[in-house]
PDB file of C-alpha atoms in Angstrom:
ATOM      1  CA  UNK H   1     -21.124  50.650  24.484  1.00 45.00           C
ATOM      2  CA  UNK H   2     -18.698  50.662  21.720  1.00 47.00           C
ATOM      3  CA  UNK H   3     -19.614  47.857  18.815  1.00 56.00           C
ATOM      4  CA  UNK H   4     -16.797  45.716  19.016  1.00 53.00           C
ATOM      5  CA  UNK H   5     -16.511  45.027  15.148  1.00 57.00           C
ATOM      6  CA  UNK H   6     -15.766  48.692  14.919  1.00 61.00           C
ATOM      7  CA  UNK H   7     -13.184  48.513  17.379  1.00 52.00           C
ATOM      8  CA  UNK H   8     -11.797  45.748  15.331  1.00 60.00           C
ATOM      9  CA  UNK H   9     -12.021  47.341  11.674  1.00 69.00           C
ATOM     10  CA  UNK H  10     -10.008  50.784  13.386  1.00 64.00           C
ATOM     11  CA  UNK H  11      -7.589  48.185  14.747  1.00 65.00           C
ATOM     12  CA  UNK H  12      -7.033  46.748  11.290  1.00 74.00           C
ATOM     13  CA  UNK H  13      -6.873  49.777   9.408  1.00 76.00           C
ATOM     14  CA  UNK H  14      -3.988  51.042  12.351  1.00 69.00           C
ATOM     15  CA  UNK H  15      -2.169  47.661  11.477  1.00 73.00           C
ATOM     16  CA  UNK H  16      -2.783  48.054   7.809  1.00 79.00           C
ATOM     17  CA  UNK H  17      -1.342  51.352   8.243  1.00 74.00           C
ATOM     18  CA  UNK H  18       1.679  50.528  10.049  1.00 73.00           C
ATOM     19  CA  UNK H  19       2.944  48.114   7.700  1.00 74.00           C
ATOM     20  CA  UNK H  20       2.794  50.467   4.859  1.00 77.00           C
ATOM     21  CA  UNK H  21       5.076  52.880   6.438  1.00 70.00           C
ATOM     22  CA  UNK H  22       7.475  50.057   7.057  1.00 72.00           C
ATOM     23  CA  UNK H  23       7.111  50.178  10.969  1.00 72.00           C
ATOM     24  CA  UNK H  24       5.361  46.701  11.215  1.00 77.00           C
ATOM     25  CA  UNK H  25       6.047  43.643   8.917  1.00 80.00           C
ATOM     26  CA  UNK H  26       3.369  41.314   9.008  1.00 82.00           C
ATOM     27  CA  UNK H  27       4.036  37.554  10.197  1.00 81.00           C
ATOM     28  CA  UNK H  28       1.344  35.063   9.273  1.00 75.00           C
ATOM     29  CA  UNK H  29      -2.365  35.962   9.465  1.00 72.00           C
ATOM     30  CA  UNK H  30      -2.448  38.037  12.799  1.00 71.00           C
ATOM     31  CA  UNK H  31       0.983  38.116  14.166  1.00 78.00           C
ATOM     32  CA  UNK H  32       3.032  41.288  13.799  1.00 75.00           C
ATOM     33  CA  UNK H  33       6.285  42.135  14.371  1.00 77.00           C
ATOM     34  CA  UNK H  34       8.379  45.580  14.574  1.00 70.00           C
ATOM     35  CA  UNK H  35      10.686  45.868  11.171  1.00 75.00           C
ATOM     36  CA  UNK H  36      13.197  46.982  13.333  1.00 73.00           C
ATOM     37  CA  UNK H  37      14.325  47.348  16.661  1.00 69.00           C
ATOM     38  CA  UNK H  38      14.548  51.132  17.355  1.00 67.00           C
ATOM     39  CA  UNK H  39      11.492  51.483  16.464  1.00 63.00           C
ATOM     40  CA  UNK H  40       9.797  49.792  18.842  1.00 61.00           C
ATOM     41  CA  UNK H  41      12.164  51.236  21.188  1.00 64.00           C
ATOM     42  CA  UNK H  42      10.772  54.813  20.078  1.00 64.00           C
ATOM     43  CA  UNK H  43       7.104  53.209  20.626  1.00 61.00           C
ATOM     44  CA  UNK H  44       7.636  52.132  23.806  1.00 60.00           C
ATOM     45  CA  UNK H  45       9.365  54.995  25.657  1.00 66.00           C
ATOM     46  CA  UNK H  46       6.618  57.191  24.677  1.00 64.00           C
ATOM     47  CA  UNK H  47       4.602  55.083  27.226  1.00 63.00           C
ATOM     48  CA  UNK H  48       5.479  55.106  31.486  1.00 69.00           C
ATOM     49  CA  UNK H  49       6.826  52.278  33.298  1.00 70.00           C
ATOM     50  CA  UNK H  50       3.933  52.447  35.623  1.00 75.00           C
ATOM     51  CA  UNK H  51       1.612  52.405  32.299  1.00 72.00           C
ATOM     52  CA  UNK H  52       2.963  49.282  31.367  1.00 75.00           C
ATOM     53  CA  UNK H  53       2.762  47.035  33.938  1.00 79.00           C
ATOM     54  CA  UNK H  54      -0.889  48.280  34.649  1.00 80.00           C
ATOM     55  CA  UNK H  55      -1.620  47.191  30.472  1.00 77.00           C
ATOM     56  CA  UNK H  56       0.293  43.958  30.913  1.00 82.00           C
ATOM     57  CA  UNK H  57      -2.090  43.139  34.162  1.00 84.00           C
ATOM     58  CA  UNK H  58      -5.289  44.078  32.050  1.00 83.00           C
ATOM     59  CA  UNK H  59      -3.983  41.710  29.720  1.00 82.00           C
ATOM     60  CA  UNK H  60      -3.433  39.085  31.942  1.00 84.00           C
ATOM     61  CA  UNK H  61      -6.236  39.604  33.130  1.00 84.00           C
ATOM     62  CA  UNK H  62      -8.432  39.349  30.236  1.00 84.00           C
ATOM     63  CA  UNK H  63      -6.431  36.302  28.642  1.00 85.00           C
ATOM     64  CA  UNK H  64      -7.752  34.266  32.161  1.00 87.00           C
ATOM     65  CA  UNK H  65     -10.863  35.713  31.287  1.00 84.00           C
ATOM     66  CA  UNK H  66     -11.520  34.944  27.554  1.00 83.00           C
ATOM     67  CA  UNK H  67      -9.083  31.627  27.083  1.00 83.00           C
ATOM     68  CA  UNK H  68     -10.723  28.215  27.763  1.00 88.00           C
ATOM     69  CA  UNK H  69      -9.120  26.780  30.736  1.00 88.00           C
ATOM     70  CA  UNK H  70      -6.701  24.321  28.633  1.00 90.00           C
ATOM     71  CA  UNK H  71      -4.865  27.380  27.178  1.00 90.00           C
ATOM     72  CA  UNK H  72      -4.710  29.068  30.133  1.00 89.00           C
ATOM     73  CA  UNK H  73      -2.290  25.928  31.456  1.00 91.00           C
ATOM     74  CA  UNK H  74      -0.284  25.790  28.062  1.00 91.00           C
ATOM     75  CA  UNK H  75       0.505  29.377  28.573  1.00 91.00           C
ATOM     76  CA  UNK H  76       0.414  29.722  32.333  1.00 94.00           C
ATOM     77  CA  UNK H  77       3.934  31.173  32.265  1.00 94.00           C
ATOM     78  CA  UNK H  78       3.672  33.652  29.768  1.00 92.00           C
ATOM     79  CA  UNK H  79       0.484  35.289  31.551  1.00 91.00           C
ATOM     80  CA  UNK H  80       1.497  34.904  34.928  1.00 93.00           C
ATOM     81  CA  UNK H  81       4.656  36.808  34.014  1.00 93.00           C
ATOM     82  CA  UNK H  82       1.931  39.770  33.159  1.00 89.00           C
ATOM     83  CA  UNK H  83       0.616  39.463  36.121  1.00 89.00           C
ATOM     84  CA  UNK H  84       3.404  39.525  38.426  1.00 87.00           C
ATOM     85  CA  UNK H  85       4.465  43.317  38.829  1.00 79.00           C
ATOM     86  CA  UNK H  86       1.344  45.245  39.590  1.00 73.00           C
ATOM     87  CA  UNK H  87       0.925  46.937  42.963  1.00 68.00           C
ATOM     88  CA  UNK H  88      -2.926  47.630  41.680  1.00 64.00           C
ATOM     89  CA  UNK H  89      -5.322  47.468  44.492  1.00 69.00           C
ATOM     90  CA  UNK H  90      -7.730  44.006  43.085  1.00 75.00           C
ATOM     91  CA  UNK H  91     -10.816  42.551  43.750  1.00 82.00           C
ATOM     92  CA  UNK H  92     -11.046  39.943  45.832  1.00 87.00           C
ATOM     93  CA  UNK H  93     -11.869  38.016  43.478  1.00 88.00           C
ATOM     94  CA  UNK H  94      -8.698  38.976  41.206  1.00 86.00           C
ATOM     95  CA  UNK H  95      -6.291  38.374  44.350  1.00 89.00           C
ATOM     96  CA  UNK H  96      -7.767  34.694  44.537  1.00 91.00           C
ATOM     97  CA  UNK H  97      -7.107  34.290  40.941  1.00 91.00           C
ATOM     98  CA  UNK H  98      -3.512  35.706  40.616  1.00 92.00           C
ATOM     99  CA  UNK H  99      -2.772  33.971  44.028  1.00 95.00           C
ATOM    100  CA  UNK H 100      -3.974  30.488  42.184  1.00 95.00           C
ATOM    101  CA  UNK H 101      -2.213  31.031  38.912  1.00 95.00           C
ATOM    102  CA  UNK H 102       1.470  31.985  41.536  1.00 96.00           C
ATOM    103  CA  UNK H 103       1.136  28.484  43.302  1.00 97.00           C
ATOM    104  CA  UNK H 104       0.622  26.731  39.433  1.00 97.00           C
ATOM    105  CA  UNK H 105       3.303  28.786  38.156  1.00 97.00           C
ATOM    106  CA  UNK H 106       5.980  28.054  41.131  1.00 98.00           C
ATOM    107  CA  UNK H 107       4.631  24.056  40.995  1.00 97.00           C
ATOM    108  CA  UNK H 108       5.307  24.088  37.293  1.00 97.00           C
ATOM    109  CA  UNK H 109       8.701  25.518  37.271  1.00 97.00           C
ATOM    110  CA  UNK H 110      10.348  22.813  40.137  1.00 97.00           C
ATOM    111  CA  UNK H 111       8.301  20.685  37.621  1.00 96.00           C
ATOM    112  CA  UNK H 112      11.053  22.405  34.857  1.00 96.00           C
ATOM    113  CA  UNK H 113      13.733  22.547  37.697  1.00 96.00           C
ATOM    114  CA  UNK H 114      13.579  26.343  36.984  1.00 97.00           C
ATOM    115  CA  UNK H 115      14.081  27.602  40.788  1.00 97.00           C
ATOM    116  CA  UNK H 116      14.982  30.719  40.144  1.00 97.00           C
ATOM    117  CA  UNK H 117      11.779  30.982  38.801  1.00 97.00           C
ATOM    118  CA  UNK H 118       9.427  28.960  41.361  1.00 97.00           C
ATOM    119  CA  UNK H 119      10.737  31.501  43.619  1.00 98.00           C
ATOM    120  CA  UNK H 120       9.786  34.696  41.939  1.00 97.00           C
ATOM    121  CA  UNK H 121       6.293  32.932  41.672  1.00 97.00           C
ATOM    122  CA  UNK H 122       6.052  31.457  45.334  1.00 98.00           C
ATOM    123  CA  UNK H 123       7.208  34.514  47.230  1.00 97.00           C
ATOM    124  CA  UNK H 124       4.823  36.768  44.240  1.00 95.00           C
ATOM    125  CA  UNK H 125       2.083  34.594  45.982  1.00 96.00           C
ATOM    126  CA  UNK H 126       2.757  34.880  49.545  1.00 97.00           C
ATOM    127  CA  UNK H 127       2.649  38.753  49.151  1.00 94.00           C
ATOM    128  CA  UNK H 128      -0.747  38.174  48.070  1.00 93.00           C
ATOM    129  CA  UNK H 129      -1.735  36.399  51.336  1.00 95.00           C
ATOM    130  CA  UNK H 130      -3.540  37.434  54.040  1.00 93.00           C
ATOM    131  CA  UNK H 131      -2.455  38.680  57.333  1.00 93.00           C
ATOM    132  CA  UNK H 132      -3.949  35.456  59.026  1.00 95.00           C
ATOM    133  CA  UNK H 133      -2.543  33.323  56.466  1.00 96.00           C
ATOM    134  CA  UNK H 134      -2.745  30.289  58.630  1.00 97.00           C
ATOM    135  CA  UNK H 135      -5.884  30.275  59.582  1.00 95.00           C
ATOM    136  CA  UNK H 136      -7.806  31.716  56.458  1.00 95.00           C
ATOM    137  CA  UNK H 137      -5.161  30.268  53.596  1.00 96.00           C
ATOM    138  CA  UNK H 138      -3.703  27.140  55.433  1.00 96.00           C
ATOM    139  CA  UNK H 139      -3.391  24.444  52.562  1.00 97.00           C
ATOM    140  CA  UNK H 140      -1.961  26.939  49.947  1.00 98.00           C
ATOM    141  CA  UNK H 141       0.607  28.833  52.394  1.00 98.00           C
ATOM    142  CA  UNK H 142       1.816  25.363  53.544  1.00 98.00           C
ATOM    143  CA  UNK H 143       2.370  24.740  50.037  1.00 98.00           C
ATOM    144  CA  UNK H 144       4.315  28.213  49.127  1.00 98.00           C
ATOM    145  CA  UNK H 145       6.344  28.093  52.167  1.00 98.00           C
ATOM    146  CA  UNK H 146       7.077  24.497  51.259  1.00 98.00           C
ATOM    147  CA  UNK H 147       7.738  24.756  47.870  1.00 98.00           C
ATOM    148  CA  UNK H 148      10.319  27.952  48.369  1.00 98.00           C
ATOM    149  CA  UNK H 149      11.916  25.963  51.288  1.00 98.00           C
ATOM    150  CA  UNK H 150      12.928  23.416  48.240  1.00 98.00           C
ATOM    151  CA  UNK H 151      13.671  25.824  45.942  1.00 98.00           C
ATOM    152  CA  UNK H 152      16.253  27.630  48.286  1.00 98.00           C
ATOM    153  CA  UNK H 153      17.377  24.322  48.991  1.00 97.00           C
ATOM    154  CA  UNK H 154      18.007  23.819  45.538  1.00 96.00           C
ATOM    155  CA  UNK H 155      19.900  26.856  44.918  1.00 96.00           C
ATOM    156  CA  UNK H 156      22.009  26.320  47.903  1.00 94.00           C
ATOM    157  CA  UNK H 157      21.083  29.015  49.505  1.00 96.00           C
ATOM    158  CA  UNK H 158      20.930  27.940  52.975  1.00 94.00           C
ATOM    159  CA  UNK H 159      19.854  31.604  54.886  1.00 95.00           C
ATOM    160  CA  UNK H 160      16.744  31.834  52.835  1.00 97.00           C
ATOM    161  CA  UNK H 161      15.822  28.512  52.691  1.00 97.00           C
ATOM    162  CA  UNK H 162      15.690  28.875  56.809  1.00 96.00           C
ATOM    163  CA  UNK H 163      13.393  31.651  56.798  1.00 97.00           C
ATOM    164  CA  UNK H 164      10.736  29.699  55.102  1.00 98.00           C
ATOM    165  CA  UNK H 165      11.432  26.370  57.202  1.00 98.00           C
ATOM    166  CA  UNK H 166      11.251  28.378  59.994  1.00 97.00           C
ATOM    167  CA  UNK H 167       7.517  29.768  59.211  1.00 98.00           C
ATOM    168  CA  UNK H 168       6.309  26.350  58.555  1.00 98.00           C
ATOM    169  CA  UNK H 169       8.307  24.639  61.861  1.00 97.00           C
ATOM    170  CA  UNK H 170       7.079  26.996  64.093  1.00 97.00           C
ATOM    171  CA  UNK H 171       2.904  26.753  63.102  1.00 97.00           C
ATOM    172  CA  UNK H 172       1.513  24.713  66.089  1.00 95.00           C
ATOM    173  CA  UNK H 173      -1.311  24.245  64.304  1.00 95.00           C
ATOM    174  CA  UNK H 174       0.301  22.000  61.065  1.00 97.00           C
ATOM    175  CA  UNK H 175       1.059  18.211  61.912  1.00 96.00           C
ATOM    176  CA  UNK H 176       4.595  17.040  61.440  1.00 96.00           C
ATOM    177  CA  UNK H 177       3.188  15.242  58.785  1.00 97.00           C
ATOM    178  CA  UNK H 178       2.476  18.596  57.039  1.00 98.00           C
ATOM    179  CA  UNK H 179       5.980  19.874  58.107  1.00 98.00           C
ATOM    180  CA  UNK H 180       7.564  16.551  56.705  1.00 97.00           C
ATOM    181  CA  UNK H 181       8.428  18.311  53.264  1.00 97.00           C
ATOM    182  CA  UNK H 182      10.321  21.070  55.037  1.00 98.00           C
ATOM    183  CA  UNK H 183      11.864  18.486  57.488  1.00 97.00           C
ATOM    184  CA  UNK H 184      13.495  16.704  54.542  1.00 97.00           C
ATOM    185  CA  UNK H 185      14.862  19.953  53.464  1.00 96.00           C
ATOM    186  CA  UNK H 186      16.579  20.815  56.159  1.00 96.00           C
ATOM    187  CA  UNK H 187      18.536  17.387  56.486  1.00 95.00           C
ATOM    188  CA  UNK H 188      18.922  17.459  53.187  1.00 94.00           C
ATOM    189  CA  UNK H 189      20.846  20.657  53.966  1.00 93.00           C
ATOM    190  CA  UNK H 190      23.086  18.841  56.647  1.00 89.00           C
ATOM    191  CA  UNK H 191      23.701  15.946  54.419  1.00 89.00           C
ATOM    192  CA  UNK H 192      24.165  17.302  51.503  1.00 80.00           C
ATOM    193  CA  UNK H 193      25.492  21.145  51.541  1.00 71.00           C
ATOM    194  CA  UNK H 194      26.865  21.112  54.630  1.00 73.00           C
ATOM    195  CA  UNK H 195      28.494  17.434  54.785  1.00 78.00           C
ATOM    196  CA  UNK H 196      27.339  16.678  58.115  1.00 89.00           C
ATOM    197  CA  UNK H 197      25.965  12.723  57.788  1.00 90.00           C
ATOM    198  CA  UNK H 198      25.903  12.256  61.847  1.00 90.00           C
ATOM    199  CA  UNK H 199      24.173  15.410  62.478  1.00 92.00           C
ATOM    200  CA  UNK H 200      21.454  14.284  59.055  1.00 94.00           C
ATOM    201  CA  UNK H 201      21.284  10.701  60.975  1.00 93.00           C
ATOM    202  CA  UNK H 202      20.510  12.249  64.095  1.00 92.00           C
ATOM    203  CA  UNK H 203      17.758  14.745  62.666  1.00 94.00           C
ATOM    204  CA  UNK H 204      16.003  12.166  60.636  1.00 95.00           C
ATOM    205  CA  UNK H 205      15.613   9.670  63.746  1.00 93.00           C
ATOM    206  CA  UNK H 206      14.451  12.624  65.570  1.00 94.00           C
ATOM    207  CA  UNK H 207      11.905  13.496  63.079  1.00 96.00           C
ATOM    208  CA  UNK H 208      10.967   9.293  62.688  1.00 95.00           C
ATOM    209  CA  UNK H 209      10.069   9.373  65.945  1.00 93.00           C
ATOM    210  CA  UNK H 210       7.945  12.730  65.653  1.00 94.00           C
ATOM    211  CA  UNK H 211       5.800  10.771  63.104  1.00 95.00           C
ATOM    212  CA  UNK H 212       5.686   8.044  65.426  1.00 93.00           C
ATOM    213  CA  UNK H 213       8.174   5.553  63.931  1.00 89.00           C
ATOM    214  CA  UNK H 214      10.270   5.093  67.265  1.00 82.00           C
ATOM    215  CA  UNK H 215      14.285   4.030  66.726  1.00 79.00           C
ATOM    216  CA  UNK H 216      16.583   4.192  69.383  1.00 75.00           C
ATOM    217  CA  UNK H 217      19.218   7.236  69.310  1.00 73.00           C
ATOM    218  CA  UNK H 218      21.557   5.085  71.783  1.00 73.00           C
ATOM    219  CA  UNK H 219      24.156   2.888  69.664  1.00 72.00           C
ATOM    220  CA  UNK H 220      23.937   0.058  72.028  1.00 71.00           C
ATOM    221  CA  UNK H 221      20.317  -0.597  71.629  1.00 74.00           C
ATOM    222  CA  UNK H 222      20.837   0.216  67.690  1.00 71.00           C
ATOM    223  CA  UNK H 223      23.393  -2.670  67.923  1.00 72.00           C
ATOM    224  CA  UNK H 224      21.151  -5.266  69.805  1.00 72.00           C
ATOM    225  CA  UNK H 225      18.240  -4.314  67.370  1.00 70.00           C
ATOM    226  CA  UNK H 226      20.264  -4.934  64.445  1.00 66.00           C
ATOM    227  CA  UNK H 227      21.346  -8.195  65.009  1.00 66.00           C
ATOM    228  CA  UNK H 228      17.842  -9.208  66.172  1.00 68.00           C
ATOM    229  CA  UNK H 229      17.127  -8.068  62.881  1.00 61.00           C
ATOM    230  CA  UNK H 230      19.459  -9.758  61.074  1.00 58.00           C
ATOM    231  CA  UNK H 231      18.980 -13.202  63.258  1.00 52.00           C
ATOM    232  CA  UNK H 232      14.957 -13.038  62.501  1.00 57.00           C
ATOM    233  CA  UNK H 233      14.870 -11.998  59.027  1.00 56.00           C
ATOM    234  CA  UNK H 234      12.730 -13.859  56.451  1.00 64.00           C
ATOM    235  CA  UNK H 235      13.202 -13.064  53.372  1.00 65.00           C
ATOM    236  CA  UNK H 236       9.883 -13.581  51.178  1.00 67.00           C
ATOM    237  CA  UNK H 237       9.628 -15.181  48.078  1.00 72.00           C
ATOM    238  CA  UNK H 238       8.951 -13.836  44.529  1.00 75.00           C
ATOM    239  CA  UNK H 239       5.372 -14.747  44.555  1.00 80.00           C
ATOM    240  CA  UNK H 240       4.858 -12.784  48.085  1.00 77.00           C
ATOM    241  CA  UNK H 241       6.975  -9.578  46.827  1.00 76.00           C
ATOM    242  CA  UNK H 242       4.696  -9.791  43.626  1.00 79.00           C
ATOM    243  CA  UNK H 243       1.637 -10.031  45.980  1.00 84.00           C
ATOM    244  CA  UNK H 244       1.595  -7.177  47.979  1.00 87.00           C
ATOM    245  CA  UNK H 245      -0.152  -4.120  47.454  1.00 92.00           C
ATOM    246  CA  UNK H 246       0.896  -0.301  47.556  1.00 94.00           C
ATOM    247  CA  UNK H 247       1.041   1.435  50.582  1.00 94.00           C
ATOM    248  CA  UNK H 248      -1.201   3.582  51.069  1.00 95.00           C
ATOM    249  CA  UNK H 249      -0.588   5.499  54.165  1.00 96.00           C
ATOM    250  CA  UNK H 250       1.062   8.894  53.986  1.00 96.00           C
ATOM    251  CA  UNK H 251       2.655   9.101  56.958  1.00 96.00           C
ATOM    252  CA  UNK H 252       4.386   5.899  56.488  1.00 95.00           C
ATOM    253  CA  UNK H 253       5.247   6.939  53.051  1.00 96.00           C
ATOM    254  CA  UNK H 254       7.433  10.276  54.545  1.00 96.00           C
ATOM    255  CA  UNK H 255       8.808   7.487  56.852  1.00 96.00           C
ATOM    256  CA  UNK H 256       9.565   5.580  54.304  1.00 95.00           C
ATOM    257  CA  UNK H 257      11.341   8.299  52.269  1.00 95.00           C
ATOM    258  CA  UNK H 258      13.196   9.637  55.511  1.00 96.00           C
ATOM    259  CA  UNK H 259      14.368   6.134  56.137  1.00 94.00           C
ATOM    260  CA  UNK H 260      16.027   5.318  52.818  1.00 94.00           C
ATOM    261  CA  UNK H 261      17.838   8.521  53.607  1.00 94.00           C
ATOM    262  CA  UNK H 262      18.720   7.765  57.116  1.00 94.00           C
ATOM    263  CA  UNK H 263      20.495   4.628  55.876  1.00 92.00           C
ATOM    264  CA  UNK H 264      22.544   6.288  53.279  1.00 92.00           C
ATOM    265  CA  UNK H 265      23.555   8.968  56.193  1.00 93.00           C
ATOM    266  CA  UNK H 266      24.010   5.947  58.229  1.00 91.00           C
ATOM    267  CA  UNK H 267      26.621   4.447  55.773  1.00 90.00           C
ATOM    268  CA  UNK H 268      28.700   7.470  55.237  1.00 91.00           C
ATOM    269  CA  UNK H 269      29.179   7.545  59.343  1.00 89.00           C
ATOM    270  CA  UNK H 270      29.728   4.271  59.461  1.00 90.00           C
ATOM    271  CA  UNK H 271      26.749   3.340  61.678  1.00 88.00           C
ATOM    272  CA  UNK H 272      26.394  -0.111  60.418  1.00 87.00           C
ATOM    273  CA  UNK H 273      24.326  -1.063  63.123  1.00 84.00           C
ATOM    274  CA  UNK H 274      21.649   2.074  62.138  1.00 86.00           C
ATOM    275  CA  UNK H 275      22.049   0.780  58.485  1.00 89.00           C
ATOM    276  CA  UNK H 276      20.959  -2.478  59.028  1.00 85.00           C
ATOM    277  CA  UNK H 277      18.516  -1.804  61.694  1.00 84.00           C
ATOM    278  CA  UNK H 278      16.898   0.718  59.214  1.00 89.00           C
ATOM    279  CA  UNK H 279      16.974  -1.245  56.043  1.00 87.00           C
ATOM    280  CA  UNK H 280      15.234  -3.893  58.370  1.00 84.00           C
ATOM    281  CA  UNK H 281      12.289  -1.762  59.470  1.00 86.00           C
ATOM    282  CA  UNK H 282      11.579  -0.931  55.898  1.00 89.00           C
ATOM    283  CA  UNK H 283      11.553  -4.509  54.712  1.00 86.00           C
ATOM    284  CA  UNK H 284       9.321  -5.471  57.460  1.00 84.00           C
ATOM    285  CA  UNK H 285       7.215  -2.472  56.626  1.00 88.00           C
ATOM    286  CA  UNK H 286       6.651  -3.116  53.113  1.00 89.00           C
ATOM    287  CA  UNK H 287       5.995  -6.854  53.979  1.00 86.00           C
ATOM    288  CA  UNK H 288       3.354  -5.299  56.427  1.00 87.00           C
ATOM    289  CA  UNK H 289       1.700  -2.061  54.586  1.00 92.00           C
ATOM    290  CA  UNK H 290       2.303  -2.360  50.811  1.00 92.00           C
ATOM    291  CA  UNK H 291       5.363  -1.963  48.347  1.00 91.00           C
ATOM    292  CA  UNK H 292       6.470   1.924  48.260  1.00 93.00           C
ATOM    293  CA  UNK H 293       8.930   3.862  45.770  1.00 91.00           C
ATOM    294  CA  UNK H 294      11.882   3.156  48.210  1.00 92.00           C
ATOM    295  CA  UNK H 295      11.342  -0.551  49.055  1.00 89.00           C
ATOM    296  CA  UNK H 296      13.644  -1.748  46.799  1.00 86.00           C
ATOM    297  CA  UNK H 297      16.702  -0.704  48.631  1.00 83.00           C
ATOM    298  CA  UNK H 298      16.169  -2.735  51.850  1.00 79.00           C
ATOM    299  CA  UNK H 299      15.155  -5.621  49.579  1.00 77.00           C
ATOM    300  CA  UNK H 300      18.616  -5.672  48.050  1.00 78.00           C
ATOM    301  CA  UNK H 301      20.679  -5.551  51.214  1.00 69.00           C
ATOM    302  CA  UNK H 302      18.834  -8.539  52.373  1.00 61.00           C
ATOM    303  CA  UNK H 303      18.959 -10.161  48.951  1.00 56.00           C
TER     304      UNK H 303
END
């Protein structure tokens, strides 16, 4: 094969070469840049479309393949970007790769709140997923169709946000634990974009009760719970707030988070009787299963 070293000294000497014909102006001890625009212009058209995006995926490519794995994450961006375009027929291997690097890249940019973004790199992956995606790629296709239902959401773009909430709904084979994320969304939706606080209510008791959290949909019975509620509470002391432990359990965790919800949706209806009754469950939940991120609200309406 060809001795790299000598691939290296013709590389110099072509950069050495370029510089003293003013095309290239060197920038610190091997980064280049073109002296002027048109000129790289001129360079580039002499090279297809097609050839370019095939290059750029090499490069990719062999950046995965020669970085340690901390660079690779520092500049997971900037070589997923090179990645993105090809239509190149890859090894199985290569798929699995790009496919990982896709669901980093989309994570990382709701991480940056750069939706635009997560979707280009979420819907990038899904393309490379196989026919029986959810059977063969469960975990990571719950986790692209997730993650674009939030980005839509985020974008307020309520027509594609249903396509991908609709995927994830209608798999028989995910728990409604799994389809919690999606659920949120979609109230989230009502609430927020669509001002709709009865219909949100309504949806998140509905999806409560799918996870196995029952509350009454009847305002009567949300009436006699709440005072019952109300009439029984205890509140604890310092010491046995400061005593408890996390909770741990996931599916009481999504409660938890649909709850806190519920009770603002609750409010803005003027449900009083689902606001208390709600803020009640979660305070007797915490006292039961552990402190969680959105304990603190029902502590202060009973404070």
């Amino acid at each position: 094969g060809t001795d790299p070293s000598q691939v290296g000294k013709v590389v110099d000497e072509l950069l050495s070469l370029a510089v003293r014909k003013a095309f290239l102006e060197r920038q610190g001890d091997s980064r280049y840049r073109w002296v002027h625009d048109s000129i790289q212009a001129a360079a580039m058209q002499q090279v297809s479309e097609a050839d370019i995006v095939v290059y750029k995926f090499k490069l990719g490519m062999e950046l995965i393949q020669s970085l340690e794995e901390k660079d690779v994450e520092s500049n997971l961006l900037d070589i997923v970007n090179l990645l993105l375009h090809s239509d190149e027929e890859c090894s199985e291997e290569d798929r699995a790769t790009l496919l990982s690097l896709c669901l980093k890249a989309a994570k990382k940019s709701t991480e940056l709140t750069s939706f635009d973004s997560c979707v280009i790199y979420a819907e990038r992956g899904i393309s490379l997923l196989p026919v029986e995606k959810w059977t063969q790629e469960r975990e990571v296709s719950l986790e692209l169709y997730s993650l674009l239902t939030e980005a839509y959401l985020s974008l307020v773009n309520a027509e594609k946000m249903k396509v991908y909430a609709d995927e994830v709904l209608h798999q028989s084979s995910l728990s409604e634990l799994e389809k919690v994320r999606v659920h949120i969304c979609i109230i989230s939706l009502n609430a927020g974009v669509m001002n709709k606080a009865r219909e949100a209510l309504d949806m998140s008791i509905d999806v409560l009760r799918k996870l196995g959290c029952k509350f009454p949909k009847n305002k009567l019975l949300q009436a006699r719970l709440a005072v019952s509620s109300v009439l029984g509470a205890k509140l604890p002391s310092e010491k046995d707030i400061a005593a408890l432990s996390p909770m741990e359990d996931e599916t009481r965790k999504a409660c938890m988070e649909i709850m806190v919800n519920a009770a603002t949706f609750s409010h803005h209806c003027n449900n009083i009787p689902a606001f208390i009754m709600i803020n009640s469950l979660m305070t007797q939940w915490t006292m039961k299963y552990g402190v969680d991120v959105y304990s603190a609200p029902a502590f202060a309406l009973f404070g």
